[in-house]
mmCIF file of C-alpha atoms and ligand atoms in Angstrom:
data_model
loop_
_atom_site.group_PDB
_atom_site.id
_atom_site.type_symbol
_atom_site.label_atom_id
_atom_site.label_comp_id
_atom_site.label_asym_id
_atom_site.label_seq_id
_atom_site.Cartn_x
_atom_site.Cartn_y
_atom_site.Cartn_z
ATOM 1 C CA SER D 1 3.064 9.759 -25.398
ATOM 2 C CA GLY D 2 -0.259 11.859 -26.444
ATOM 3 C CA MET D 3 -1.447 11.745 -29.985
ATOM 4 C CA ILE D 4 -4.437 13.490 -31.427
ATOM 5 C CA SER D 5 -6.637 13.379 -34.428
ATOM 6 C CA VAL D 6 -6.924 16.798 -36.247
ATOM 7 C CA SER D 7 -11.194 16.380 -35.895
ATOM 8 C CA ASP D 8 -10.439 15.193 -32.015
ATOM 9 C CA LEU D 9 -8.276 18.580 -31.881
ATOM 10 C CA ALA D 10 -10.732 20.570 -33.343
ATOM 11 C CA ASN D 11 -13.269 19.211 -31.398
ATOM 12 C CA LYS D 12 -12.105 20.135 -28.215
ATOM 13 C CA MET D 13 -11.887 23.669 -29.185
ATOM 14 C CA ALA D 14 -14.772 23.568 -30.464
ATOM 15 C CA ILE D 15 -13.821 24.894 -34.148
ATOM 16 C CA LYS D 16 -13.568 23.550 -37.198
ATOM 17 C CA SER D 17 -10.877 20.450 -38.694
ATOM 18 C CA SER D 18 -10.861 23.253 -41.934
ATOM 19 C CA GLU D 19 -9.647 25.861 -39.055
ATOM 20 C CA VAL D 20 -7.148 23.684 -37.640
ATOM 21 C CA ILE D 21 -5.571 22.338 -40.906
ATOM 22 C CA LYS D 22 -5.140 26.061 -41.857
ATOM 23 C CA ASN D 23 -3.015 26.855 -39.088
ATOM 24 C CA MET D 24 -1.118 23.191 -39.261
ATOM 25 C CA MET D 25 -0.163 24.497 -42.917
ATOM 26 C CA ASN D 26 0.883 27.563 -41.305
ATOM 27 C CA ILE D 27 3.326 25.481 -39.704
ATOM 28 C CA GLY D 28 4.252 23.599 -42.878
ATOM 29 C CA ILE D 29 2.270 20.595 -41.673
ATOM 30 C CA ILE D 30 0.010 19.423 -44.546
ATOM 31 C CA GLY D 31 -3.055 16.819 -43.349
ATOM 32 C CA THR D 32 -6.629 16.069 -43.722
ATOM 33 C CA ILE D 33 -8.845 15.723 -40.149
ATOM 34 C CA ASN D 34 -7.433 12.228 -40.216
ATOM 35 C CA HIS D 35 -4.436 13.333 -39.839
ATOM 36 C CA ILE D 36 -2.282 12.707 -36.413
ATOM 37 C CA LEU D 37 -0.667 15.205 -34.004
ATOM 38 C CA ASP D 38 1.773 14.480 -31.364
ATOM 39 C CA GLN D 39 1.128 16.312 -28.729
ATOM 40 C CA ASP D 40 4.031 18.688 -28.788
ATOM 41 C CA THR D 41 2.971 20.265 -32.260
ATOM 42 C CA ALA D 42 -1.061 19.876 -31.228
ATOM 43 C CA GLN D 43 -0.251 22.055 -28.046
ATOM 44 C CA LEU D 44 1.989 24.821 -30.322
ATOM 45 C CA ILE D 45 -1.361 24.584 -32.917
ATOM 46 C CA ALA D 46 -3.843 25.210 -30.384
ATOM 47 C CA GLU D 47 -1.971 27.676 -28.468
ATOM 48 C CA GLU D 48 -1.214 29.825 -31.770
ATOM 49 C CA MET D 49 -5.400 29.688 -31.923
ATOM 50 C CA GLY D 50 -4.980 31.265 -28.712
ATOM 51 C CA HIS D 51 -6.467 28.387 -26.505
ATOM 52 C CA LYS D 52 -5.045 27.207 -23.392
ATOM 53 C CA VAL D 53 -3.713 23.662 -23.376
ATOM 54 C CA ILE D 54 -4.671 21.525 -20.327
ATOM 55 C CA LEU D 55 -3.032 18.215 -20.583
ATOM 56 C CA GLN D 56 -5.242 15.627 -19.560
ATOM 57 C CA ARG D 57 -4.399 12.272 -18.020
ATOM 58 C CA GLU D 58 -2.944 10.531 -21.472
ATOM 59 C CA ASN D 59 -1.958 7.350 -20.832
ATOM 60 C CA VAL D 60 -4.745 5.757 -22.348
ATOM 61 C CA LEU D 61 -2.871 2.402 -22.333
ATOM 62 C CA GLU D 62 -3.302 2.976 -18.682
ATOM 63 C CA GLU D 63 -6.890 3.288 -18.723
ATOM 64 C CA MET D 64 -7.228 -0.270 -21.234
ATOM 65 C CA ILE D 65 -5.020 -2.085 -19.605
ATOM 66 C CA MET D 66 -6.975 -1.369 -15.901
ATOM 67 C CA LYS D 67 -10.513 -2.138 -18.023
ATOM 68 C CA ASP D 68 -9.575 -4.999 -19.896
ATOM 69 C CA ARG D 69 -9.397 -6.688 -16.497
ATOM 70 C CA ASP D 70 -11.702 -9.429 -15.187
ATOM 71 C CA LEU D 71 -12.809 -9.025 -11.402
ATOM 72 C CA GLY D 72 -14.454 -11.769 -10.923
ATOM 73 C CA ASN D 73 -18.165 -12.512 -9.921
ATOM 74 C CA ASN D 74 -18.526 -9.561 -7.686
ATOM 75 C CA ILE D 75 -19.452 -11.083 -4.584
ATOM 76 C CA SER D 76 -17.888 -10.042 -1.731
ATOM 77 C CA ILE D 77 -17.164 -12.144 1.255
ATOM 78 C CA LEU D 78 -15.387 -11.939 4.744
ATOM 79 C CA ARG D 79 -11.924 -11.450 4.551
ATOM 80 C CA ALA D 80 -9.074 -11.486 7.750
ATOM 81 C CA PRO D 81 -8.534 -8.550 9.336
ATOM 82 C CA VAL D 82 -5.576 -7.001 8.979
ATOM 83 C CA VAL D 83 -3.723 -5.820 11.827
ATOM 84 C CA THR D 84 -0.550 -3.512 12.289
ATOM 85 C CA ILE D 85 1.481 -3.722 16.047
ATOM 86 C CA MET D 86 2.879 -0.453 17.040
ATOM 87 C CA GLY D 87 4.190 0.956 20.232
ATOM 88 C CA HIS D 88 7.524 2.834 21.516
ATOM 89 C CA VAL D 89 11.176 0.917 21.035
ATOM 90 C CA ASP D 90 11.198 -2.282 23.509
ATOM 91 C CA HIS D 91 7.547 -2.324 24.412
ATOM 92 C CA GLY D 92 7.578 -5.946 23.179
ATOM 93 C CA LYS D 93 5.907 -5.836 19.513
ATOM 94 C CA THR D 94 7.702 -8.536 18.315
ATOM 95 C CA SER D 95 7.795 -10.800 21.208
ATOM 96 C CA LEU D 96 4.098 -10.892 21.383
ATOM 97 C CA LEU D 97 4.270 -11.532 17.379
ATOM 98 C CA ASP D 98 6.489 -14.344 18.088
ATOM 99 C CA HIS D 99 4.401 -15.874 21.236
ATOM 100 C CA ILE D 100 1.159 -15.123 18.488
ATOM 101 C CA ARG D 101 3.031 -16.920 15.689
ATOM 102 C CA SER D 102 4.731 -19.544 18.080
ATOM 103 C CA THR D 103 1.349 -20.154 19.765
ATOM 104 C CA LYS D 104 -1.348 -19.833 16.410
ATOM 105 C CA THR D 105 0.610 -21.188 13.540
ATOM 106 C CA ALA D 106 0.503 -24.487 12.393
ATOM 107 C CA PHE D 107 3.567 -23.854 9.723
ATOM 108 C CA TYR D 108 6.323 -23.213 12.379
ATOM 109 C CA GLU D 109 5.514 -26.396 14.195
ATOM 110 C CA ALA D 110 7.538 -27.905 10.945
ATOM 111 C CA GLY D 111 10.449 -25.495 12.010
ATOM 112 C CA GLY D 112 12.254 -23.170 9.361
ATOM 113 C CA ILE D 113 10.594 -19.925 9.935
ATOM 114 C CA THR D 114 11.307 -17.532 7.073
ATOM 115 C CA GLN D 115 12.458 -14.297 8.554
ATOM 116 C CA ASN D 116 12.088 -12.278 5.584
ATOM 117 C CA ILE D 117 8.673 -11.924 5.109
ATOM 118 C CA GLY D 118 6.879 -9.388 7.453
ATOM 119 C CA ALA D 119 3.463 -10.045 7.357
ATOM 120 C CA TYR D 120 1.608 -12.999 9.007
ATOM 121 C CA HIS D 121 -1.492 -14.875 9.042
ATOM 122 C CA VAL D 122 -2.544 -16.921 11.875
ATOM 123 C CA LYS D 123 -5.362 -19.137 12.272
ATOM 124 C CA THR D 124 -6.947 -18.815 15.681
ATOM 125 C CA ASP D 125 -10.064 -21.473 16.670
ATOM 126 C CA LEU D 126 -12.445 -18.208 16.815
ATOM 127 C CA GLY D 127 -10.917 -16.879 13.201
ATOM 128 C CA SER D 128 -7.957 -15.922 11.175
ATOM 129 C CA ILE D 129 -5.959 -12.488 11.227
ATOM 130 C CA THR D 130 -2.843 -11.162 9.295
ATOM 131 C CA PHE D 131 -0.606 -9.649 11.187
ATOM 132 C CA LEU D 132 2.026 -6.623 10.003
ATOM 133 C CA ASP D 133 5.061 -7.105 11.322
ATOM 134 C CA THR D 134 7.300 -4.493 9.517
ATOM 135 C CA PRO D 135 5.356 -1.331 8.734
ATOM 136 C CA GLY D 136 7.352 0.772 11.720
ATOM 137 C CA HIS D 137 5.952 4.692 11.639
ATOM 138 C CA SER D 138 7.539 4.965 8.191
ATOM 139 C CA ALA D 139 6.286 2.850 5.491
ATOM 140 C CA PHE D 140 3.078 3.125 7.513
ATOM 141 C CA THR D 141 3.037 6.979 6.899
ATOM 142 C CA ALA D 142 4.588 6.197 3.170
ATOM 143 C CA MET D 143 1.582 4.415 2.703
ATOM 144 C CA ARG D 144 -1.355 6.670 3.664
ATOM 145 C CA SER D 145 0.476 9.676 2.153
ATOM 146 C CA ARG D 146 0.084 7.256 -1.062
ATOM 147 C CA GLY D 147 -3.475 6.601 -0.545
ATOM 148 C CA VAL D 148 -2.719 3.066 0.121
ATOM 149 C CA LYS D 149 -5.033 1.485 3.067
ATOM 150 C CA ILE D 150 -3.699 -1.648 4.304
ATOM 151 C CA THR D 151 -4.260 -1.842 7.863
ATOM 152 C CA ASP D 152 -8.570 -2.664 9.159
ATOM 153 C CA ILE D 153 -6.797 -2.383 13.182
ATOM 154 C CA VAL D 154 -4.309 -1.094 14.904
ATOM 155 C CA VAL D 155 -2.707 -2.676 18.271
ATOM 156 C CA LEU D 156 -1.011 0.071 20.324
ATOM 157 C CA VAL D 157 1.697 -2.139 22.322
ATOM 158 C CA VAL D 158 3.024 0.399 25.578
ATOM 159 C CA ALA D 159 4.966 -1.917 27.964
ATOM 160 C CA ALA D 160 3.018 -1.022 31.634
ATOM 161 C CA ASP D 161 6.617 -0.806 33.132
ATOM 162 C CA ASP D 162 7.512 2.252 30.808
ATOM 163 C CA GLY D 163 4.197 3.814 29.868
ATOM 164 C CA VAL D 164 3.316 6.198 27.482
ATOM 165 C CA MET D 165 6.938 7.357 25.732
ATOM 166 C CA PRO D 166 7.244 9.682 22.415
ATOM 167 C CA GLN D 167 6.743 6.557 19.958
ATOM 168 C CA THR D 168 3.432 5.535 21.207
ATOM 169 C CA ILE D 169 2.235 8.950 21.140
ATOM 170 C CA GLU D 170 3.290 9.344 17.163
ATOM 171 C CA ALA D 171 1.747 5.695 16.931
ATOM 172 C CA ILE D 172 -1.528 7.023 17.771
ATOM 173 C CA GLN D 173 -1.083 9.963 15.838
ATOM 174 C CA HIS D 174 -0.456 8.172 12.677
ATOM 175 C CA ALA D 175 -3.639 5.441 13.788
ATOM 176 C CA GLN D 176 -5.924 8.658 14.323
ATOM 177 C CA ALA D 177 -5.050 10.497 10.986
ATOM 178 C CA ALA D 178 -5.858 7.032 9.438
ATOM 179 C CA ASN D 179 -8.562 6.376 11.402
ATOM 180 C CA VAL D 180 -8.307 2.742 12.294
ATOM 181 C CA PRO D 181 -9.680 1.754 15.424
ATOM 182 C CA VAL D 182 -7.194 1.258 18.120
ATOM 183 C CA ILE D 183 -6.522 -1.939 20.317
ATOM 184 C CA VAL D 184 -4.104 -1.379 23.371
ATOM 185 C CA ALA D 185 -2.358 -4.301 24.458
ATOM 186 C CA ILE D 186 -0.715 -3.227 28.198
ATOM 187 C CA ASN D 187 2.081 -5.287 27.774
ATOM 188 C CA LYS D 188 4.370 -6.582 30.705
ATOM 189 C CA ILE D 189 2.106 -6.844 33.299
ATOM 190 C CA ASP D 190 4.063 -10.094 34.867
ATOM 191 C CA LYS D 191 6.841 -7.626 35.886
ATOM 192 C CA ILE D 192 6.576 -6.292 39.417
ATOM 193 C CA ASP D 193 7.028 -2.280 38.506
ATOM 194 C CA SER D 194 4.577 -2.610 35.793
ATOM 195 C CA ASP D 195 1.615 -0.019 36.362
ATOM 196 C CA ALA D 196 -1.836 -0.852 33.895
ATOM 197 C CA ASP D 197 -3.775 2.089 35.537
ATOM 198 C CA LYS D 198 -1.006 4.562 34.719
ATOM 199 C CA VAL D 199 -0.924 4.019 31.375
ATOM 200 C CA LYS D 200 -4.734 3.944 30.608
ATOM 201 C CA ASN D 201 -4.302 7.610 32.548
ATOM 202 C CA ASP D 202 -1.752 8.517 30.477
ATOM 203 C CA LEU D 203 -3.713 7.507 27.445
ATOM 204 C CA MET D 204 -6.796 9.948 27.883
ATOM 205 C CA LYS D 205 -5.239 12.925 27.196
ATOM 206 C CA TYR D 206 -4.043 11.186 23.470
ATOM 207 C CA ASN D 207 -7.585 10.171 23.386
ATOM 208 C CA ILE D 208 -7.298 6.542 23.866
ATOM 209 C CA LEU D 209 -10.631 6.223 26.317
ATOM 210 C CA SER D 210 -11.502 2.659 27.104
ATOM 211 C CA GLU D 211 -15.736 1.875 26.674
ATOM 212 C CA GLU D 212 -16.012 1.742 30.705
ATOM 213 C CA TRP D 213 -14.789 6.036 30.569
ATOM 214 C CA GLY D 214 -16.608 6.646 27.363
ATOM 215 C CA GLY D 215 -14.328 5.765 24.772
ATOM 216 C CA ASP D 216 -13.859 2.988 22.040
ATOM 217 C CA ASN D 217 -10.691 1.901 22.605
ATOM 218 C CA ILE D 218 -10.241 -1.662 24.525
ATOM 219 C CA PHE D 219 -7.678 -2.704 26.201
ATOM 220 C CA VAL D 220 -6.224 -5.720 27.070
ATOM 221 C CA PRO D 221 -3.635 -6.216 29.772
ATOM 222 C CA ILE D 222 -0.877 -8.909 28.259
ATOM 223 C CA SER D 223 2.248 -10.594 29.062
ATOM 224 C CA ALA D 224 4.079 -11.532 25.888
ATOM 225 C CA LYS D 225 6.670 -13.317 27.728
ATOM 226 C CA THR D 226 4.001 -15.695 29.905
ATOM 227 C CA GLY D 227 1.114 -15.228 27.241
ATOM 228 C CA LYS D 228 -0.894 -13.918 29.948
ATOM 229 C CA GLY D 229 -4.034 -12.095 28.349
ATOM 230 C CA ILE D 230 -2.764 -12.883 24.391
ATOM 231 C CA ASP D 231 -5.904 -15.080 23.531
ATOM 232 C CA LYS D 232 -8.155 -12.451 25.211
ATOM 233 C CA LEU D 233 -6.496 -9.892 22.930
ATOM 234 C CA LEU D 234 -7.139 -11.900 19.857
ATOM 235 C CA ASN D 235 -10.535 -12.548 20.658
ATOM 236 C CA VAL D 236 -11.392 -8.825 20.973
ATOM 237 C CA ILE D 237 -9.433 -8.420 17.479
ATOM 238 C CA LEU D 238 -12.057 -10.830 15.876
ATOM 239 C CA LEU D 239 -14.486 -8.960 17.600
ATOM 240 C CA GLN D 240 -13.429 -5.860 15.897
ATOM 241 C CA ALA D 241 -12.847 -7.201 12.742
ATOM 242 C CA GLU D 242 -16.838 -8.038 13.247
ATOM 243 C CA ILE D 243 -17.809 -5.018 13.804
ATOM 244 C CA LEU D 244 -16.294 -3.487 10.684
ATOM 245 C CA GLU D 245 -17.040 -6.370 8.551
ATOM 246 C CA LEU D 246 -14.167 -6.780 6.439
ATOM 247 C CA LYS D 247 -15.275 -7.887 2.769
ATOM 248 C CA ALA D 248 -13.015 -9.033 -0.264
ATOM 249 C CA VAL D 249 -14.264 -10.155 -3.793
ATOM 250 C CA PRO D 250 -11.854 -13.401 -4.022
ATOM 251 C CA THR D 251 -12.290 -14.401 -7.610
ATOM 252 C CA GLY D 252 -10.990 -12.642 -10.585
ATOM 253 C CA MET D 253 -7.735 -10.937 -10.923
ATOM 254 C CA ALA D 254 -5.769 -10.008 -7.786
ATOM 255 C CA GLU D 255 -4.853 -6.540 -6.431
ATOM 256 C CA GLY D 256 -2.685 -6.021 -3.738
ATOM 257 C CA VAL D 257 -0.217 -3.999 -1.707
ATOM 258 C CA VAL D 258 3.717 -3.879 -1.323
ATOM 259 C CA ILE D 259 4.706 -4.418 1.987
ATOM 260 C CA GLU D 260 8.303 -4.777 1.963
ATOM 261 C CA SER D 261 10.423 -5.843 -0.858
ATOM 262 C CA PHE D 262 14.196 -6.696 -1.202
ATOM 263 C CA LEU D 263 17.334 -7.716 -4.003
ATOM 264 C CA ASP D 264 18.239 -11.195 -3.672
ATOM 265 C CA LYS D 265 21.731 -12.007 -5.323
ATOM 266 C CA GLY D 266 20.269 -15.378 -6.344
ATOM 267 C CA ARG D 267 17.079 -15.242 -7.212
ATOM 268 C CA GLY D 268 16.601 -11.201 -8.329
ATOM 269 C CA PRO D 269 13.659 -8.600 -7.353
ATOM 270 C CA ILE D 270 11.784 -10.106 -4.335
ATOM 271 C CA ALA D 271 8.208 -8.503 -2.634
ATOM 272 C CA THR D 272 5.955 -9.438 0.044
ATOM 273 C CA VAL D 273 2.729 -8.748 -1.325
ATOM 274 C CA LEU D 274 -0.421 -8.520 1.077
ATOM 275 C CA VAL D 275 -3.447 -9.709 -1.247
ATOM 276 C CA GLN D 276 -6.612 -7.271 -1.124
ATOM 277 C CA LYS D 277 -8.861 -8.465 -3.904
ATOM 278 C CA GLY D 278 -9.162 -11.020 -5.976
ATOM 279 C CA ASN D 279 -7.089 -14.606 -6.382
ATOM 280 C CA LEU D 280 -3.222 -13.892 -7.143
ATOM 281 C CA ASN D 281 -1.616 -16.803 -9.279
ATOM 282 C CA LYS D 282 1.456 -18.292 -10.062
ATOM 283 C CA GLY D 283 1.784 -17.089 -13.780
ATOM 284 C CA ASP D 284 0.163 -13.785 -13.554
ATOM 285 C CA ILE D 285 1.346 -11.038 -15.149
ATOM 286 C CA ILE D 286 1.182 -8.239 -12.530
ATOM 287 C CA LEU D 287 2.118 -4.135 -12.990
ATOM 288 C CA CYS D 288 3.820 -2.630 -9.270
ATOM 289 C CA GLY D 289 4.513 0.381 -9.243
ATOM 290 C CA PHE D 290 7.366 0.884 -11.842
ATOM 291 C CA GLU D 291 7.607 -2.168 -12.429
ATOM 292 C CA TYR D 292 6.117 -5.410 -14.025
ATOM 293 C CA GLY D 293 6.299 -8.990 -14.417
ATOM 294 C CA ARG D 294 4.985 -12.536 -14.522
ATOM 295 C CA ILE D 295 4.778 -14.183 -11.270
ATOM 296 C CA LYS D 296 7.655 -17.477 -11.266
ATOM 297 C CA SER D 297 6.804 -18.274 -8.095
ATOM 298 C CA LEU D 298 4.885 -17.566 -4.718
ATOM 299 C CA ARG D 299 5.775 -18.064 -1.217
ATOM 300 C CA ASN D 300 3.870 -18.497 1.817
ATOM 301 C CA GLN D 301 5.231 -16.953 5.059
ATOM 302 C CA SER D 302 6.875 -20.243 6.312
ATOM 303 C CA GLY D 303 8.787 -20.863 2.355
ATOM 304 C CA ASP D 304 6.413 -23.100 0.763
ATOM 305 C CA GLU D 305 5.469 -22.406 -2.747
ATOM 306 C CA VAL D 306 1.865 -21.778 -2.999
ATOM 307 C CA LEU D 307 0.242 -21.353 -6.310
ATOM 308 C CA SER D 308 -2.032 -18.685 -5.499
ATOM 309 C CA ALA D 309 -3.242 -16.432 -2.311
ATOM 310 C CA GLY D 310 -6.693 -14.560 -1.781
ATOM 311 C CA PRO D 311 -7.633 -11.450 0.403
ATOM 312 C CA SER D 312 -5.475 -11.080 3.074
ATOM 313 C CA ILE D 313 -3.086 -13.282 2.326
ATOM 314 C CA PRO D 314 0.440 -11.712 2.659
ATOM 315 C CA VAL D 315 2.791 -13.822 0.184
ATOM 316 C CA GLU D 316 6.474 -13.544 -1.462
ATOM 317 C CA ILE D 317 6.536 -13.196 -5.168
ATOM 318 C CA LEU D 318 9.167 -13.791 -7.529
ATOM 319 C CA GLY D 319 9.454 -12.787 -10.954
ATOM 320 C CA LEU D 320 9.701 -8.623 -11.201
ATOM 321 C CA SER D 321 11.203 -6.965 -13.809
ATOM 322 C CA LYS D 322 13.541 -4.265 -10.647
ATOM 323 C CA VAL D 323 12.690 -3.863 -6.991
ATOM 324 C CA PRO D 324 9.351 -2.264 -6.105
ATOM 325 C CA PHE D 325 9.007 -0.073 -3.492
ATOM 326 C CA SER D 326 6.885 -0.749 -0.317
ATOM 327 C CA GLY D 327 3.289 0.661 -0.532
ATOM 328 C CA ASP D 328 3.287 0.336 -4.757
ATOM 329 C CA ILE D 329 -0.267 -1.399 -5.874
ATOM 330 C CA VAL D 330 -0.366 -4.702 -7.438
ATOM 331 C CA THR D 331 -2.046 -5.319 -10.365
ATOM 332 C CA VAL D 332 -2.453 -8.416 -12.402
ATOM 333 C CA VAL D 333 -2.993 -7.325 -16.316
ATOM 334 C CA ARG D 334 -3.548 -9.465 -19.234
ATOM 335 C CA ASN D 335 -1.108 -8.425 -21.412
ATOM 336 C CA GLU D 336 3.222 -8.661 -20.580
ATOM 337 C CA LYS D 337 4.459 -6.500 -23.397
ATOM 338 C CA LYS D 338 1.415 -3.567 -22.253
ATOM 339 C CA ALA D 339 2.428 -3.539 -18.420
ATOM 340 C CA ARG D 340 6.288 -3.258 -19.504
ATOM 341 C CA GLU D 341 4.691 -0.414 -21.597
ATOM 342 C CA VAL D 342 2.819 1.111 -18.924
ATOM 343 C CA ALA D 343 5.521 0.597 -16.667
ATOM 344 C CA SER D 344 7.867 2.516 -18.431
ATOM 345 C CA TYR D 345 5.180 5.277 -18.937
ATOM 346 C CA ARG D 346 4.687 5.535 -15.477
ATOM 347 C CA LYS D 347 8.660 5.729 -15.078
ATOM 348 C CA GLU D 348 9.040 8.384 -17.961
ATOM 349 C CA LYS D 349 6.218 10.398 -16.032
ATOM 350 C CA SER D 350 7.825 9.953 -12.594
ATOM 351 C CA ARG D 351 11.253 11.624 -14.028
ATOM 352 C CA GLU D 352 10.099 14.188 -15.667
ATOM 353 C CA SER D 353 7.929 15.181 -12.986
ATOM 354 C CA LYS D 354 10.680 15.165 -10.779
ATOM 355 C CA LEU D 355 12.692 16.944 -13.510
ATOM 356 C CA LEU D 356 10.296 20.109 -13.427
ATOM 357 C CA LYS D 357 10.618 20.098 -9.322
ATOM 358 C CA GLN D 358 14.130 19.969 -9.891
ATOM 359 C CA ASN D 359 13.675 23.241 -12.151
ATOM 360 C CA LYS D 360 11.366 24.572 -10.293
ATOM 361 C CA ILE D 361 13.463 24.234 -7.053
ATOM 362 C CA ASN D 362 16.582 25.898 -9.088
ATOM 363 C CA LEU D 363 14.405 28.607 -10.109
ATOM 364 C CA ASP D 364 13.475 29.324 -6.758
ATOM 365 C CA ASN D 365 16.887 29.395 -5.654
ATOM 366 C CA MET D 366 17.594 32.109 -8.393
ATOM 367 C CA PHE D 367 15.357 34.114 -7.258
ATOM 368 C CA ASP D 368 16.846 33.579 -3.384
ATOM 369 C CA ASN D 369 20.308 34.662 -5.030
ATOM 370 C CA ILE D 370 19.129 37.603 -6.399
HETATM 371 P P1 LIG R 401 11.703 -3.002 18.766
HETATM 372 O O1 LIG R 401 11.809 -3.708 17.690
HETATM 373 O O2 LIG R 401 13.631 -2.790 18.908
HETATM 374 O O3 LIG R 401 10.526 -1.506 18.375
HETATM 375 O O4 LIG R 401 10.829 -3.455 20.122
HETATM 376 P P2 LIG R 401 10.309 -4.313 20.444
HETATM 377 O O5 LIG R 401 8.827 -3.587 20.827
HETATM 378 O O6 LIG R 401 9.451 -5.431 19.166
HETATM 379 O O7 LIG R 401 10.981 -5.284 21.642
HETATM 380 P P3 LIG R 401 10.634 -6.816 21.685
HETATM 381 O O8 LIG R 401 9.623 -7.736 21.630
HETATM 382 O O9 LIG R 401 12.051 -7.064 21.372
HETATM 383 O O10 LIG R 401 10.816 -6.759 23.760
HETATM 384 C C1 LIG R 401 11.948 -6.139 23.863
HETATM 385 C C2 LIG R 401 12.690 -6.435 25.553
HETATM 386 O O11 LIG R 401 11.193 -6.990 26.704
HETATM 387 C C3 LIG R 401 13.085 -7.840 24.882
HETATM 388 O O12 LIG R 401 13.768 -8.216 25.959
HETATM 389 C C4 LIG R 401 11.907 -8.793 25.719
HETATM 390 O O13 LIG R 401 12.164 -10.132 26.361
HETATM 391 C C5 LIG R 401 11.168 -8.427 26.266
HETATM 392 N N1 LIG R 401 9.764 -8.206 26.600
HETATM 393 C C6 LIG R 401 8.735 -8.110 25.812
HETATM 394 N N2 LIG R 401 7.716 -8.673 26.036
HETATM 395 C C7 LIG R 401 7.344 -8.829 27.098
HETATM 396 C C8 LIG R 401 6.735 -8.680 28.754
HETATM 397 O O14 LIG R 401 5.449 -9.221 28.944
HETATM 398 N N3 LIG R 401 7.306 -9.318 29.991
HETATM 399 C C9 LIG R 401 8.934 -8.890 30.240
HETATM 400 N N4 LIG R 401 9.134 -9.588 31.575
HETATM 401 N N5 LIG R 401 9.714 -9.356 29.513
HETATM 402 C C10 LIG R 401 9.135 -8.421 27.612
HETATM 403 MG MG1 LIG R 402 10.611 -5.889 17.561
#
């Protein structure tokens, strides 16, 4: 953990080094101005001298490792929008994605769908879109609370026969809190009991308004069963993306986010990573939350090994020390040994703060019991 030289400590207190050296002697430490003090000792001395100690973010190594990254040529180019499909249970989210994937993704024509990757990059005639399947509300919330933004656009699926339901409202609240534009896909319009107008009316209460009513949400009636309206939906998504002008630097060391992760008994920890910046390559050394590793292999959504992946592209990676959390940031760094040190430092810090919290809770309980 933190170290500081006598002269630096003196500087921070705006006093002469000799004053510090004198106080060191009081507690039995003999040293010159270049003497290095550990954090506890430095803190003790400073407090003895009447100074209030504020511990800085002392992970110098982490800062160094981040500064030492190659960030590419700094020229950003358009990237595919990242779209999260949300909505109430059984309103047809998966069916919609299935339909899009089966009609738009060349990968799947050969068969062999890999189910464990929760993100799909599809190519349409008008452009590419990355869909996120897994982030249910909890993952979405977790990422948002950690300040990780992965979604550019939310497609809210509402079944026209069922209407606005609790999870529809929840999804709207998440999207609005994250300030993400919402496109409404009114689904199941092939059903005779479907009522698209009712959905539109009911959504007004939640500030989801179509353009003709003065809002900025676009409504697209679709059927995930027959495929009706889905091309229109894709166009609307791409138009929205154009307005957002989504760009990223595609060169340099990659940065991304873990979408999901699990432990494969045979292959070890596996994470689906959405690349957000730069280029992620086989062989890259990564820091990923509390974990680190060298990427042994990258697989695309159809399970084929690839050598690299750029912005908005989801890939499954192999080679991490342990299973990371979804929402963890992935950063490519130069040095594996240092990556390991930073990862274990982060772990230690989190353990410490958890302990602190626990102690605080114990104290609180103690007072409660008095
Ligand atoms: P969860 O993942 O459980 O939240 O559900 P989901 O939103 O993914 O719904 P899913 O795609 O599994 O669809 C639920 C049911 O609705 C299935 O039986 C689908 O076949 C049916 N369904 C989905 N879309 C349509 C549609 O456009 N028309 C009709 N008639 N049925 C649909
Ligand atoms: Mg589903």
